[in-house]
Amino acid sequence: MFTSSKGKEVANGKATEPAYEMPWVEKYRPKVLEDVVGNVDTIDRLKVIARDGNCPHIIISGMPGIGKTTSIHCLAHALLGDAYKEGVLELNASDERGIDVVRNKIKSFAQKKVTLPPGRHKIIILDEADSMTSGAQQALRRTMEIYSNTTRFALACNQSNKIIEPIQSRCAILRYSKLKDQEVLKRLLEICEAEKVQYNDEGLTALIFTAEGDMRQAINNLQSTWSGFGFVNGDNVFKVCDQPHPVLIQGMLRNCHKGDIQSAMEKLDELWDQGYSAVDIVVTLFRVTKTFNELPEYTKLECIREIGWTHMRVLEGVGTKMQLAGLVARLCKMNMKPELFKL
Amino acid sequence: MAPTAGKKGAAAPRKGKTDKPTIKHVQLGLVPLNGSQKPLRQASLTKFSVSLPSPSSSQELPKKSPIAAVKVKASTKGKERAVEAVEDAGMWMDRFAPTSLEELAVHKRKVQDVRHWLEEATTGGPSGTLKTYRRLLALSGPAGAGKTATIRVLAREMGIEIMEWQNSQDGMDPFGDEFPESHSHTFSNFLSHEAGMEEHLNLLPLFSRPTTSHPSAQRVLLLEDLPNVLHPGTKEAFQKSLEDIVNRPNAPPVVLIVSESGARGMGAEGWRREERWDMRNILGPRLLQSPYVTEVQFNPVAATIMHSALSRILSQTHPTTNHLRPSPETLDMIVESSMGDVRSAINALQFACRVQMAEVVKGGGSGKRRRGKKGKVGEVVRKIIEGVTRNEQVLALFHILGKLFYNKRFGDDPEENEDPVLEASIRGSLPLPQHLSAFERRPSKVDVNTLYADSPVDISLLSAYCHQNYPQFCSELEELEVAAEWISYGEAFSMDSEHINMQLPEYAFHLLGRGLLMSLPSPVPRRGQKLLKSAYWEFSRKERDGIESLRSWSRHDVGAARDHRTTEMLERAWLMGRAGLPQPKEVSLLAYMPWMPPIRGGGYGQQLLEEGEVAEVEPAIPMSQNYKMEASDDEGGHGTVSKASWLEDDDIEED
């Protein structure tokens, strides 16, 4: 939720601030399939389609910011070329996509006559298709079938299982996995070079940590850090992203592991005084914990459970420092001798 | 012609193909036909597309059935000719849609069932009286099981016209969709339902009126593109108008096709009863139990049938066996991963063919990848299939389950050469405090983070499968306890949580995965464990059936004005039993619902086999080889299932 909404907010920001520099996510958005980062196997398959035409109905599923929509656009451009404008209908989650839209707008587009070379079809792009109601999806089902000789559908979604089975059955499903850190890094370095960004390694690591495989967010954060501070280092990135510094959190976890509640609480105080909300802290805590290899397997598991409980409570509305202090106390207690608690 | 149409159609050799060019598509009254052409706007708001043979053709060839199939088919035919010119245009699932009974990838018995119904509905059967009761045929089953194809092929062979309901083009839908649920709208909402219904009914005389050109042609109304029945009001109106049609003896019989989701125990499923897209919910109990309604349930297509269907297509696309033709292994893989969805399998086949061709063209000279080893090619193809079929979830699911349940750790096998770098990176953890030393484990080979990042599997699905299967992999009662504990923690985070936060399922995954790894023995003893499909769906379906019929009993026999709660109804039934009165048989549906197989009698294990989803997991071997698609009636498999489930040390015997 966080990552995606954040990413998109910034991405949409361009509309309101046309005078500013173009967002790098747009500027460096791949135009051809070759440039799309990651998921090599899957994109190879799309290239075959792009070359040969006769695109099947496809569903691309995967996390936000890994190039689903971008690759559909690239594919559509490659397939249709100049006819892109009249040959493509794109509907976003923000567009109205109720049943009547499916039955009217989509149908009338499907019936529209567009002259295309053989083996090419009109393409209807439904972004974030999993947000469509299942009623609307049911209505889509027949349309897909009836017009399949002139029109093909490309659906992008976060979870393919949110698409009803009859539609899944009609589509080739391509799943994009999360981008690897190296893949994100490579792209970031390219952009840094092109934009002459000054950075250090720590800064890039921080960008990758905060983005969690979401390319869009990584690039947005890079741009924000660069234009805000003029230098990309770890501290600046975390300031821009407004996230607690993971090093601090790691320290806290180490204290907890030793059962050193004093120091752990001091770190929590520090974070709290910096103005981070309970959600910020607990989310970062989880992110750090799950990849923190210093913790033994058992401790990690118990930590995740405790953090999870606290996260749930915070989401339920009790985003107080008390909850976090309780969490820290439990994490410490776990590692202290049980005899100490006997009266 | 009508009375004998069915038989003749069946006996007639596949002449339909050659006759096709003589058959024209005629527009009947309110019929927009071809997809590409602008539909007529009808005041009636509803459109039925019908294609009929031209009079001349039906005279010349009286027994060749008028093609009832609608536009999809029509356009495909035209396409077939074009295809010769433009290789590979169009989708194979359209191009190779079955045209005759032999080509139909559906179990013969189901086809027979549908055929009998159609015969009886049109002619009244041998006694001629059944016509009254064959008013609505409800075809249900998972997507891609061949429901629509069966009807179309049969109708063609039997000379029955299909009139297909299509939802309207116009903004106003006869059944009204998704009206905002405000008071101001409720009335207009209601009105529009009424109006829609009237419209719908008014159409009926049109259909029952004999057309001059074909006095003998039988008609069937096909309902596939349903209105939004997830909307309660729409559903009511829909059911009402269905009832009306059903109760009109001179209206054409109706065939209703519903692709049920979740029939494979996969995919998103609304947990709330009223949101389910299944026959029970769409028709409602009253219609389902009506004597006029027959339900035929289609099963996922069996592997053998699917195999021959795919081979048929291949023999048309690649008449000679050459390097372009997908290998038999590829075919096997497609069949296995399709889980009985023939449409998806054809899709995958088309895709595989194209990618393979591309590979050949691309790597013609290099040959490194292709010619080296056979296994290598298989690997490439497997990847393709995995990425293309919709059932990647299945493969991934079993992959994850295997990873978790085999709980591989460094040092499992002293002989094995471990990757020292990888091991060191994991070993670098701080020591556990003294009192927790019981939880010390050798470093795990399973990286839960990567597993989660690569997992397309819905967490609640994974959790259901884990819950079904974990006992087999435990050796001690204590292990069971701990594992169950962690599964339940995981579940606590996965319940309907996506509305709250995207991150909660991740907690669930970590707790489930890491918890299982922590609680299972290491190494896990291999006892020929087999992964079973979660029984949850089966039981929740049974429970729904039980409650549904109990409710109708309660209404009917006890005359209760309102719906009672299940417990109340059960109590009442139980009291009746105590008082020596005959208990309604519905009670037995609910009375015994074990979550585990009975210790004696293997009815339960059998069921799982029939579902065709038994798989043996051995992560080292590619899943597809072990993944058994089809229910076999071999006794061995049967025995192992019941054995591999609960209480394996108990002497379980098959009755």
PDB file of N, CA and C in Angstrom, chain B residues 440-508:
ATOM      1  N   GLU B 440      17.512 -24.161  19.027  1.00  0.00           N
ATOM      2  CA  GLU B 440      18.678 -24.051  18.153  1.00  0.00           C
ATOM      3  C   GLU B 440      18.456 -24.949  16.937  1.00  0.00           C
ATOM      4  N   ARG B 441      18.678 -24.413  15.757  1.00  0.00           N
ATOM      5  CA  ARG B 441      18.539 -25.223  14.543  1.00  0.00           C
ATOM      6  C   ARG B 441      19.766 -25.029  13.674  1.00  0.00           C
ATOM      7  N   ARG B 442      20.051 -26.041  12.903  1.00  0.00           N
ATOM      8  CA  ARG B 442      21.089 -25.852  11.896  1.00  0.00           C
ATOM      9  C   ARG B 442      20.579 -24.855  10.859  1.00  0.00           C
ATOM     10  N   PRO B 443      21.482 -24.102  10.232  1.00  0.00           N
ATOM     11  CA  PRO B 443      20.993 -23.055   9.316  1.00  0.00           C
ATOM     12  C   PRO B 443      20.128 -23.639   8.194  1.00  0.00           C
ATOM     13  N   SER B 444      19.072 -22.959   7.902  1.00  0.00           N
ATOM     14  CA  SER B 444      18.115 -23.458   6.942  1.00  0.00           C
ATOM     15  C   SER B 444      18.541 -23.127   5.520  1.00  0.00           C
ATOM     16  N   LYS B 445      18.199 -24.034   4.625  1.00  0.00           N
ATOM     17  CA  LYS B 445      18.492 -23.765   3.214  1.00  0.00           C
ATOM     18  C   LYS B 445      17.361 -22.995   2.554  1.00  0.00           C
ATOM     19  N   VAL B 446      16.305 -22.793   3.309  1.00  0.00           N
ATOM     20  CA  VAL B 446      15.150 -22.124   2.712  1.00  0.00           C
ATOM     21  C   VAL B 446      15.221 -20.636   3.033  1.00  0.00           C
ATOM     22  N   ASP B 447      15.188 -19.847   1.998  1.00  0.00           N
ATOM     23  CA  ASP B 447      15.193 -18.406   2.211  1.00  0.00           C
ATOM     24  C   ASP B 447      13.756 -17.902   2.094  1.00  0.00           C
ATOM     25  N   VAL B 448      13.160 -17.655   3.232  1.00  0.00           N
ATOM     26  CA  VAL B 448      11.747 -17.296   3.223  1.00  0.00           C
ATOM     27  C   VAL B 448      11.505 -15.985   2.476  1.00  0.00           C
ATOM     28  N   ASN B 449      12.461 -15.074   2.556  1.00  0.00           N
ATOM     29  CA  ASN B 449      12.281 -13.797   1.874  1.00  0.00           C
ATOM     30  C   ASN B 449      12.138 -13.982   0.362  1.00  0.00           C
ATOM     31  N   THR B 450      13.064 -14.775  -0.193  1.00  0.00           N
ATOM     32  CA  THR B 450      12.995 -15.011  -1.636  1.00  0.00           C
ATOM     33  C   THR B 450      11.724 -15.766  -1.991  1.00  0.00           C
ATOM     34  N   LEU B 451      11.414 -16.724  -1.134  1.00  0.00           N
ATOM     35  CA  LEU B 451      10.221 -17.523  -1.382  1.00  0.00           C
ATOM     36  C   LEU B 451       8.999 -16.619  -1.467  1.00  0.00           C
ATOM     37  N   TYR B 452       8.937 -15.675  -0.561  1.00  0.00           N
ATOM     38  CA  TYR B 452       7.790 -14.772  -0.573  1.00  0.00           C
ATOM     39  C   TYR B 452       7.821 -13.876  -1.802  1.00  0.00           C
ATOM     40  N   ALA B 453       8.992 -13.371  -2.118  1.00  0.00           N
ATOM     41  CA  ALA B 453       9.086 -12.449  -3.256  1.00  0.00           C
ATOM     42  C   ALA B 453       8.665 -13.137  -4.551  1.00  0.00           C
ATOM     43  N   ASP B 454       8.965 -14.414  -4.671  1.00  0.00           N
ATOM     44  CA  ASP B 454       8.666 -15.118  -5.915  1.00  0.00           C
ATOM     45  C   ASP B 454       7.316 -15.808  -5.892  1.00  0.00           C
ATOM     46  N   SER B 455       6.604 -15.672  -4.796  1.00  0.00           N
ATOM     47  CA  SER B 455       5.391 -16.469  -4.679  1.00  0.00           C
ATOM     48  C   SER B 455       4.173 -15.767  -5.249  1.00  0.00           C
ATOM     49  N   PRO B 456       3.521 -16.398  -6.202  1.00  0.00           N
ATOM     50  CA  PRO B 456       2.288 -15.820  -6.721  1.00  0.00           C
ATOM     51  C   PRO B 456       1.086 -16.339  -5.946  1.00  0.00           C
ATOM     52  N   VAL B 457       1.348 -17.116  -4.915  1.00  0.00           N
ATOM     53  CA  VAL B 457       0.256 -17.853  -4.284  1.00  0.00           C
ATOM     54  C   VAL B 457      -0.422 -17.004  -3.226  1.00  0.00           C
ATOM     55  N   ASP B 458      -1.694 -17.069  -3.262  1.00  0.00           N
ATOM     56  CA  ASP B 458      -2.497 -16.392  -2.276  1.00  0.00           C
ATOM     57  C   ASP B 458      -2.239 -17.015  -0.905  1.00  0.00           C
ATOM     58  N   ILE B 459      -2.063 -16.169   0.086  1.00  0.00           N
ATOM     59  CA  ILE B 459      -1.627 -16.684   1.378  1.00  0.00           C
ATOM     60  C   ILE B 459      -2.679 -17.587   2.022  1.00  0.00           C
ATOM     61  N   SER B 460      -3.937 -17.271   1.836  1.00  0.00           N
ATOM     62  CA  SER B 460      -4.936 -18.119   2.486  1.00  0.00           C
ATOM     63  C   SER B 460      -4.980 -19.498   1.830  1.00  0.00           C
ATOM     64  N   LEU B 461      -4.687 -19.530   0.549  1.00  0.00           N
ATOM     65  CA  LEU B 461      -4.610 -20.808  -0.161  1.00  0.00           C
ATOM     66  C   LEU B 461      -3.455 -21.632   0.376  1.00  0.00           C
ATOM     67  N   LEU B 462      -2.326 -20.986   0.499  1.00  0.00           N
ATOM     68  CA  LEU B 462      -1.137 -21.674   0.994  1.00  0.00           C
ATOM     69  C   LEU B 462      -1.392 -22.203   2.392  1.00  0.00           C
ATOM     70  N   SER B 463      -2.015 -21.369   3.180  1.00  0.00           N
ATOM     71  CA  SER B 463      -2.248 -21.759   4.558  1.00  0.00           C
ATOM     72  C   SER B 463      -3.205 -22.951   4.625  1.00  0.00           C
ATOM     73  N   ALA B 464      -4.197 -22.971   3.751  1.00  0.00           N
ATOM     74  CA  ALA B 464      -5.113 -24.107   3.739  1.00  0.00           C
ATOM     75  C   ALA B 464      -4.386 -25.395   3.370  1.00  0.00           C
ATOM     76  N   TYR B 465      -3.501 -25.306   2.397  1.00  0.00           N
ATOM     77  CA  TYR B 465      -2.760 -26.499   1.991  1.00  0.00           C
ATOM     78  C   TYR B 465      -1.783 -26.940   3.073  1.00  0.00           C
ATOM     79  N   CYS B 466      -1.158 -25.984   3.725  1.00  0.00           N
ATOM     80  CA  CYS B 466      -0.247 -26.333   4.809  1.00  0.00           C
ATOM     81  C   CYS B 466      -1.014 -27.050   5.905  1.00  0.00           C
ATOM     82  N   HIS B 467      -2.161 -26.504   6.215  1.00  0.00           N
ATOM     83  CA  HIS B 467      -2.958 -27.076   7.280  1.00  0.00           C
ATOM     84  C   HIS B 467      -3.373 -28.498   6.934  1.00  0.00           C
ATOM     85  N   GLN B 468      -3.675 -28.720   5.677  1.00  0.00           N
ATOM     86  CA  GLN B 468      -4.090 -30.052   5.257  1.00  0.00           C
ATOM     87  C   GLN B 468      -2.943 -31.050   5.373  1.00  0.00           C
ATOM     88  N   ASN B 469      -1.762 -30.597   5.089  1.00  0.00           N
ATOM     89  CA  ASN B 469      -0.679 -31.550   4.868  1.00  0.00           C
ATOM     90  C   ASN B 469       0.368 -31.659   5.962  1.00  0.00           C
ATOM     91  N   TYR B 470       0.395 -30.717   6.900  1.00  0.00           N
ATOM     92  CA  TYR B 470       1.544 -30.735   7.814  1.00  0.00           C
ATOM     93  C   TYR B 470       1.651 -31.988   8.663  1.00  0.00           C
ATOM     94  N   PRO B 471       0.538 -32.646   9.041  1.00  0.00           N
ATOM     95  CA  PRO B 471       0.711 -33.767   9.968  1.00  0.00           C
ATOM     96  C   PRO B 471       1.596 -34.886   9.430  1.00  0.00           C
ATOM     97  N   GLN B 472       1.510 -35.120   8.109  1.00  0.00           N
ATOM     98  CA  GLN B 472       2.305 -36.208   7.561  1.00  0.00           C
ATOM     99  C   GLN B 472       3.790 -36.004   7.768  1.00  0.00           C
ATOM    100  N   PHE B 473       4.181 -34.771   7.897  1.00  0.00           N
ATOM    101  CA  PHE B 473       5.612 -34.502   7.898  1.00  0.00           C
ATOM    102  C   PHE B 473       6.177 -34.400   9.311  1.00  0.00           C
ATOM    103  N   CYS B 474       5.300 -34.490  10.290  1.00  0.00           N
ATOM    104  CA  CYS B 474       5.767 -34.431  11.666  1.00  0.00           C
ATOM    105  C   CYS B 474       5.981 -35.843  12.186  1.00  0.00           C
ATOM    106  N   SER B 475       6.879 -35.962  13.138  1.00  0.00           N
ATOM    107  CA  SER B 475       7.104 -37.275  13.730  1.00  0.00           C
ATOM    108  C   SER B 475       6.553 -37.361  15.141  1.00  0.00           C
ATOM    109  N   GLU B 476       6.524 -36.250  15.828  1.00  0.00           N
ATOM    110  CA  GLU B 476       6.121 -36.262  17.226  1.00  0.00           C
ATOM    111  C   GLU B 476       4.883 -35.399  17.418  1.00  0.00           C
ATOM    112  N   LEU B 477       4.178 -35.741  18.481  1.00  0.00           N
ATOM    113  CA  LEU B 477       2.986 -34.963  18.792  1.00  0.00           C
ATOM    114  C   LEU B 477       3.344 -33.507  19.080  1.00  0.00           C
ATOM    115  N   GLU B 478       4.470 -33.316  19.745  1.00  0.00           N
ATOM    116  CA  GLU B 478       4.883 -31.960  20.095  1.00  0.00           C
ATOM    117  C   GLU B 478       5.085 -31.124  18.829  1.00  0.00           C
ATOM    118  N   GLU B 479       5.647 -31.769  17.831  1.00  0.00           N
ATOM    119  CA  GLU B 479       5.892 -31.048  16.584  1.00  0.00           C
ATOM    120  C   GLU B 479       4.568 -30.611  15.964  1.00  0.00           C
ATOM    121  N   LEU B 480       3.614 -31.517  16.027  1.00  0.00           N
ATOM    122  CA  LEU B 480       2.290 -31.188  15.500  1.00  0.00           C
ATOM    123  C   LEU B 480       1.732 -29.967  16.201  1.00  0.00           C
ATOM    124  N   GLU B 481       1.883 -29.977  17.504  1.00  0.00           N
ATOM    125  CA  GLU B 481       1.305 -28.893  18.283  1.00  0.00           C
ATOM    126  C   GLU B 481       1.919 -27.555  17.868  1.00  0.00           C
ATOM    127  N   VAL B 482       3.250 -27.547  17.820  1.00  0.00           N
ATOM    128  CA  VAL B 482       3.929 -26.292  17.500  1.00  0.00           C
ATOM    129  C   VAL B 482       3.575 -25.842  16.084  1.00  0.00           C
ATOM    130  N   ALA B 483       3.572 -26.806  15.172  1.00  0.00           N
ATOM    131  CA  ALA B 483       3.273 -26.444  13.782  1.00  0.00           C
ATOM    132  C   ALA B 483       1.861 -25.865  13.674  1.00  0.00           C
ATOM    133  N   ALA B 484       0.925 -26.519  14.354  1.00  0.00           N
ATOM    134  CA  ALA B 484      -0.457 -26.031  14.297  1.00  0.00           C
ATOM    135  C   ALA B 484      -0.540 -24.620  14.861  1.00  0.00           C
ATOM    136  N   GLU B 485       0.213 -24.402  15.914  1.00  0.00           N
ATOM    137  CA  GLU B 485       0.245 -23.086  16.533  1.00  0.00           C
ATOM    138  C   GLU B 485       0.695 -22.025  15.528  1.00  0.00           C
ATOM    139  N   TRP B 486       1.762 -22.325  14.817  1.00  0.00           N
ATOM    140  CA  TRP B 486       2.281 -21.327  13.882  1.00  0.00           C
ATOM    141  C   TRP B 486       1.340 -21.138  12.702  1.00  0.00           C
ATOM    142  N   ILE B 487       0.736 -22.216  12.262  1.00  0.00           N
ATOM    143  CA  ILE B 487      -0.214 -22.066  11.158  1.00  0.00           C
ATOM    144  C   ILE B 487      -1.345 -21.147  11.587  1.00  0.00           C
ATOM    145  N   SER B 488      -1.750 -21.312  12.838  1.00  0.00           N
ATOM    146  CA  SER B 488      -2.866 -20.475  13.277  1.00  0.00           C
ATOM    147  C   SER B 488      -2.432 -19.018  13.440  1.00  0.00           C
ATOM    148  N   TYR B 489      -1.181 -18.811  13.852  1.00  0.00           N
ATOM    149  CA  TYR B 489      -0.699 -17.420  13.904  1.00  0.00           C
ATOM    150  C   TYR B 489      -0.728 -16.819  12.498  1.00  0.00           C
ATOM    151  N   GLY B 490      -0.244 -17.627  11.560  1.00  0.00           N
ATOM    152  CA  GLY B 490      -0.206 -17.125  10.188  1.00  0.00           C
ATOM    153  C   GLY B 490      -1.606 -16.771   9.708  1.00  0.00           C
ATOM    154  N   GLU B 491      -2.542 -17.633  10.063  1.00  0.00           N
ATOM    155  CA  GLU B 491      -3.902 -17.420   9.610  1.00  0.00           C
ATOM    156  C   GLU B 491      -4.492 -16.131  10.175  1.00  0.00           C
ATOM    157  N   ALA B 492      -4.105 -15.861  11.420  1.00  0.00           N
ATOM    158  CA  ALA B 492      -4.630 -14.665  12.067  1.00  0.00           C
ATOM    159  C   ALA B 492      -4.277 -13.414  11.276  1.00  0.00           C
ATOM    160  N   PHE B 493      -3.172 -13.483  10.548  1.00  0.00           N
ATOM    161  CA  PHE B 493      -2.777 -12.312   9.775  1.00  0.00           C
ATOM    162  C   PHE B 493      -3.334 -12.332   8.359  1.00  0.00           C
ATOM    163  N   SER B 494      -3.778 -13.491   7.936  1.00  0.00           N
ATOM    164  CA  SER B 494      -4.166 -13.554   6.522  1.00  0.00           C
ATOM    165  C   SER B 494      -5.651 -13.341   6.322  1.00  0.00           C
ATOM    166  N   MET B 495      -6.402 -13.296   7.388  1.00  0.00           N
ATOM    167  CA  MET B 495      -7.837 -13.200   7.219  1.00  0.00           C
ATOM    168  C   MET B 495      -8.262 -11.869   6.632  1.00  0.00           C
ATOM    169  N   ASP B 496      -8.640 -11.910   5.405  1.00  0.00           N
ATOM    170  CA  ASP B 496      -9.286 -10.763   4.803  1.00  0.00           C
ATOM    171  C   ASP B 496      -8.511  -9.467   5.022  1.00  0.00           C
ATOM    172  N   SER B 497      -7.212  -9.599   5.092  1.00  0.00           N
ATOM    173  CA  SER B 497      -6.461  -8.454   5.594  1.00  0.00           C
ATOM    174  C   SER B 497      -6.102  -7.452   4.506  1.00  0.00           C
ATOM    175  N   GLU B 498      -6.302  -7.841   3.264  1.00  0.00           N
ATOM    176  CA  GLU B 498      -5.817  -6.951   2.215  1.00  0.00           C
ATOM    177  C   GLU B 498      -6.512  -5.614   2.222  1.00  0.00           C
ATOM    178  N   HIS B 499      -7.672  -5.599   2.803  1.00  0.00           N
ATOM    179  CA  HIS B 499      -8.369  -4.323   2.855  1.00  0.00           C
ATOM    180  C   HIS B 499      -7.700  -3.382   3.833  1.00  0.00           C
ATOM    181  N   ILE B 500      -7.024  -3.969   4.795  1.00  0.00           N
ATOM    182  CA  ILE B 500      -6.376  -3.123   5.788  1.00  0.00           C
ATOM    183  C   ILE B 500      -5.009  -2.703   5.294  1.00  0.00           C
ATOM    184  N   ASN B 501      -4.227  -3.664   4.897  1.00  0.00           N
ATOM    185  CA  ASN B 501      -2.853  -3.333   4.589  1.00  0.00           C
ATOM    186  C   ASN B 501      -2.236  -4.421   3.742  1.00  0.00           C
ATOM    187  N   MET B 502      -1.437  -3.994   2.787  1.00  0.00           N
ATOM    188  CA  MET B 502      -0.778  -4.954   1.917  1.00  0.00           C
ATOM    189  C   MET B 502       0.280  -5.740   2.666  1.00  0.00           C
ATOM    190  N   GLN B 503       0.733  -5.209   3.769  1.00  0.00           N
ATOM    191  CA  GLN B 503       1.868  -5.844   4.415  1.00  0.00           C
ATOM    192  C   GLN B 503       1.468  -7.013   5.305  1.00  0.00           C
ATOM    193  N   LEU B 504       0.233  -7.034   5.722  1.00  0.00           N
ATOM    194  CA  LEU B 504      -0.146  -8.092   6.656  1.00  0.00           C
ATOM    195  C   LEU B 504       0.006  -9.495   6.068  1.00  0.00           C
ATOM    196  N   PRO B 505      -0.377  -9.717   4.808  1.00  0.00           N
ATOM    197  CA  PRO B 505      -0.148 -11.056   4.271  1.00  0.00           C
ATOM    198  C   PRO B 505       1.317 -11.461   4.329  1.00  0.00           C
ATOM    199  N   GLU B 506       2.197 -10.485   4.263  1.00  0.00           N
ATOM    200  CA  GLU B 506       3.604 -10.839   4.330  1.00  0.00           C
ATOM    201  C   GLU B 506       3.944 -11.391   5.711  1.00  0.00           C
ATOM    202  N   TYR B 507       3.389 -10.788   6.730  1.00  0.00           N
ATOM    203  CA  TYR B 507       3.574 -11.359   8.069  1.00  0.00           C
ATOM    204  C   TYR B 507       3.065 -12.790   8.070  1.00  0.00           C
ATOM    205  N   ALA B 508       1.889 -12.969   7.513  1.00  0.00           N
ATOM    206  CA  ALA B 508       1.288 -14.292   7.521  1.00  0.00           C
ATOM    207  C   ALA B 508       2.219 -15.292   6.861  1.00  0.00           C
TER     208      ALA B 508
END
